[in-house]
mmCIF file of C-alpha atoms in Angstrom:
data_model
loop_
_atom_site.group_PDB
_atom_site.id
_atom_site.type_symbol
_atom_site.label_atom_id
_atom_site.label_comp_id
_atom_site.label_asym_id
_atom_site.label_seq_id
_atom_site.Cartn_x
_atom_site.Cartn_y
_atom_site.Cartn_z
ATOM 1 C CA MET A 1 -90.549 76.372 101.390
ATOM 2 C CA THR A 2 -88.255 73.388 101.279
ATOM 3 C CA ILE A 3 -84.475 73.549 101.248
ATOM 4 C CA GLU A 4 -82.516 71.501 99.077
ATOM 5 C CA LYS A 5 -78.443 70.294 100.600
ATOM 6 C CA ILE A 6 -76.380 70.332 97.956
ATOM 7 C CA SER A 7 -74.185 67.203 98.134
ATOM 8 C CA ALA A 8 -70.063 68.016 98.749
ATOM 9 C CA ASP A 9 -69.712 66.228 95.382
ATOM 10 C CA GLU A 10 -72.020 68.286 93.847
ATOM 11 C CA LEU A 11 -70.157 72.027 94.971
ATOM 12 C CA ILE A 12 -66.862 70.697 94.115
ATOM 13 C CA SER A 13 -67.744 68.954 90.787
ATOM 14 C CA VAL A 14 -68.891 72.246 90.713
ATOM 15 C CA ILE A 15 -65.754 74.303 91.694
ATOM 16 C CA LEU A 16 -63.252 72.190 89.622
ATOM 17 C CA SER A 17 -65.794 73.122 86.470
ATOM 18 C CA GLY A 18 -65.450 76.678 87.547
ATOM 19 C CA ILE A 19 -61.407 76.862 88.011
ATOM 20 C CA GLU A 20 -60.624 74.974 84.696
ATOM 21 C CA ASP A 21 -63.535 77.380 82.670
ATOM 22 C CA VAL A 22 -60.645 80.259 83.510
ATOM 23 C CA LYS A 23 -57.640 77.778 83.323
ATOM 24 C CA GLY A 24 -57.040 78.070 87.313
ATOM 25 C CA LYS A 25 -53.416 75.785 87.932
ATOM 26 C CA GLU A 26 -51.838 73.584 90.031
ATOM 27 C CA ILE A 27 -55.932 72.183 91.214
ATOM 28 C CA ASN A 28 -55.365 70.122 94.111
ATOM 29 C CA LEU A 29 -58.902 68.542 96.588
ATOM 30 C CA LEU A 30 -57.740 67.338 99.836
ATOM 31 C CA ASP A 31 -60.142 65.583 102.037
ATOM 32 C CA LEU A 32 -59.890 66.926 105.664
ATOM 33 C CA ARG A 33 -63.166 64.594 106.790
ATOM 34 C CA GLU A 34 -60.290 62.271 109.273
ATOM 35 C CA ILE A 35 -58.048 64.705 110.680
ATOM 36 C CA ASP A 36 -60.021 65.740 113.421
ATOM 37 C CA ASN A 37 -61.100 70.087 114.609
ATOM 38 C CA THR A 38 -61.216 70.186 111.040
ATOM 39 C CA VAL A 39 -62.721 73.994 109.966
ATOM 40 C CA CYS A 40 -63.954 71.662 107.136
ATOM 41 C CA ASP A 41 -64.190 68.420 104.900
ATOM 42 C CA TYR A 42 -62.587 70.144 101.967
ATOM 43 C CA PHE A 43 -60.195 72.628 100.609
ATOM 44 C CA ILE A 44 -59.437 72.843 96.800
ATOM 45 C CA ILE A 45 -56.166 75.175 96.266
ATOM 46 C CA CYS A 46 -54.941 76.163 93.045
ATOM 47 C CA GLU A 47 -53.020 78.993 91.796
ATOM 48 C CA GLY A 48 -53.974 81.427 88.525
ATOM 49 C CA THR A 49 -50.708 84.123 87.644
ATOM 50 C CA SER A 50 -52.067 87.521 88.069
ATOM 51 C CA ASN A 51 -54.190 89.533 90.780
ATOM 52 C CA THR A 52 -56.924 88.895 87.973
ATOM 53 C CA GLN A 53 -56.377 85.651 86.971
ATOM 54 C CA VAL A 54 -57.152 85.107 90.790
ATOM 55 C CA ASN A 55 -59.524 87.441 90.218
ATOM 56 C CA ALA A 56 -61.570 85.563 86.920
ATOM 57 C CA ILE A 57 -61.060 82.278 88.214
ATOM 58 C CA VAL A 58 -62.997 84.099 92.004
ATOM 59 C CA ASN A 59 -65.112 85.601 89.991
ATOM 60 C CA SER A 60 -65.827 81.534 87.782
ATOM 61 C CA ILE A 61 -66.047 79.847 90.147
ATOM 62 C CA GLN A 62 -69.214 82.336 92.240
ATOM 63 C CA LYS A 63 -71.115 82.589 89.227
ATOM 64 C CA LYS A 64 -70.644 79.113 88.587
ATOM 65 C CA VAL A 65 -71.821 78.000 91.913
ATOM 66 C CA SER A 66 -74.186 80.083 91.843
ATOM 67 C CA LYS A 67 -76.021 79.371 88.988
ATOM 68 C CA GLU A 68 -75.986 75.294 88.935
ATOM 69 C CA LEU A 69 -76.218 75.102 91.831
ATOM 70 C CA LYS A 70 -78.347 77.666 94.298
ATOM 71 C CA ASP A 71 -75.740 78.617 96.613
ATOM 72 C CA ASN A 72 -73.493 81.505 97.566
ATOM 73 C CA PRO A 73 -70.230 81.460 99.791
ATOM 74 C CA TRP A 74 -70.578 81.979 103.093
ATOM 75 C CA HIS A 75 -67.698 84.298 103.554
ATOM 76 C CA THR A 76 -65.150 86.033 100.827
ATOM 77 C CA GLU A 77 -62.000 87.445 102.383
ATOM 78 C CA GLY A 78 -58.640 88.253 100.635
ATOM 79 C CA ALA A 79 -59.929 89.586 97.002
ATOM 80 C CA ASP A 80 -58.461 93.123 97.581
ATOM 81 C CA ASN A 81 -55.246 92.233 96.876
ATOM 82 C CA ALA A 82 -56.420 88.905 94.734
ATOM 83 C CA GLU A 83 -53.204 87.275 96.267
ATOM 84 C CA TRP A 84 -54.949 84.880 98.213
ATOM 85 C CA VAL A 85 -58.404 84.959 98.318
ATOM 86 C CA LEU A 86 -60.173 82.404 100.459
ATOM 87 C CA ILE A 87 -63.829 81.141 99.207
ATOM 88 C CA ASP A 88 -65.759 79.977 102.327
ATOM 89 C CA TYR A 89 -68.446 77.721 101.322
ATOM 90 C CA VAL A 90 -68.763 76.037 104.269
ATOM 91 C CA ASN A 91 -67.997 71.572 104.088
ATOM 92 C CA VAL A 92 -65.992 73.061 101.240
ATOM 93 C CA VAL A 93 -62.993 75.820 101.622
ATOM 94 C CA VAL A 94 -61.268 77.442 98.651
ATOM 95 C CA HIS A 95 -57.868 78.916 98.585
ATOM 96 C CA VAL A 96 -57.601 80.991 94.803
ATOM 97 C CA PHE A 97 -53.696 82.001 95.125
ATOM 98 C CA GLN A 98 -50.637 83.411 92.663
ATOM 99 C CA LYS A 99 -48.065 81.132 92.648
ATOM 100 C CA HIS A 100 -45.887 82.881 95.404
ATOM 101 C CA ILE A 101 -47.856 83.264 98.077
ATOM 102 C CA ARG A 102 -49.498 79.672 97.522
ATOM 103 C CA GLU A 103 -45.253 79.034 98.151
ATOM 104 C CA TYR A 104 -45.032 81.085 100.985
ATOM 105 C CA TYR A 105 -47.794 79.539 102.491
ATOM 106 C CA ASP A 106 -47.343 75.868 102.385
ATOM 107 C CA ILE A 107 -50.700 75.513 103.212
ATOM 108 C CA GLU A 108 -50.251 72.502 102.181
ATOM 109 C CA SER A 109 -47.946 71.056 103.953
ATOM 110 C CA LEU A 110 -49.252 72.559 107.128
ATOM 111 C CA TRP A 111 -52.247 70.130 106.490
ATOM 112 C CA GLY A 112 -49.228 66.630 105.420
ATOM 113 C CA ASP A 113 -52.349 64.041 106.926
ATOM 114 C CA ALA A 114 -54.780 64.780 104.425
ATOM 115 C CA LYS A 115 -56.242 63.158 101.416
ATOM 116 C CA THR A 116 -54.421 65.254 98.783
ATOM 117 C CA THR A 117 -55.788 64.485 95.170
ATOM 118 C CA VAL A 118 -54.324 66.239 92.559
ATOM 119 C CA ILE A 119 -56.504 67.332 90.156
ATOM 120 C CA GLU A 120 -55.399 66.822 85.848
ATOM 121 C CA THR A 121 -56.505 69.158 83.593
ATOM 122 C CA SER A 122 -56.172 69.758 80.012
ATOM 123 C CA TYR A 123 -54.751 72.735 78.895
#
């Protein structure tokens, strides 16, 4: 049995597609590789407008990654209240926020040294 290593680029692409499928908003990709002592290589941060949409984004990401890449998150947190859900794919960690929680924690500024790419959406 061989274990194929999924590239971070493949994983990011599928995650972004999962977010876009359910119209996640304000998507940012933070590249943490140049920063010392980080827990992963990339953060993907986005937001939903309600608990329902946050859960839909999380479910869409997990289904799409599972189906297309045969991979599951190592760990997931926050799904119970759906205000801030963290999906940990080891090298790529996804943060799905409700807007007010995202503004409160402002993790983009905490990781201000990261190279940030704003993902443009067509909706």
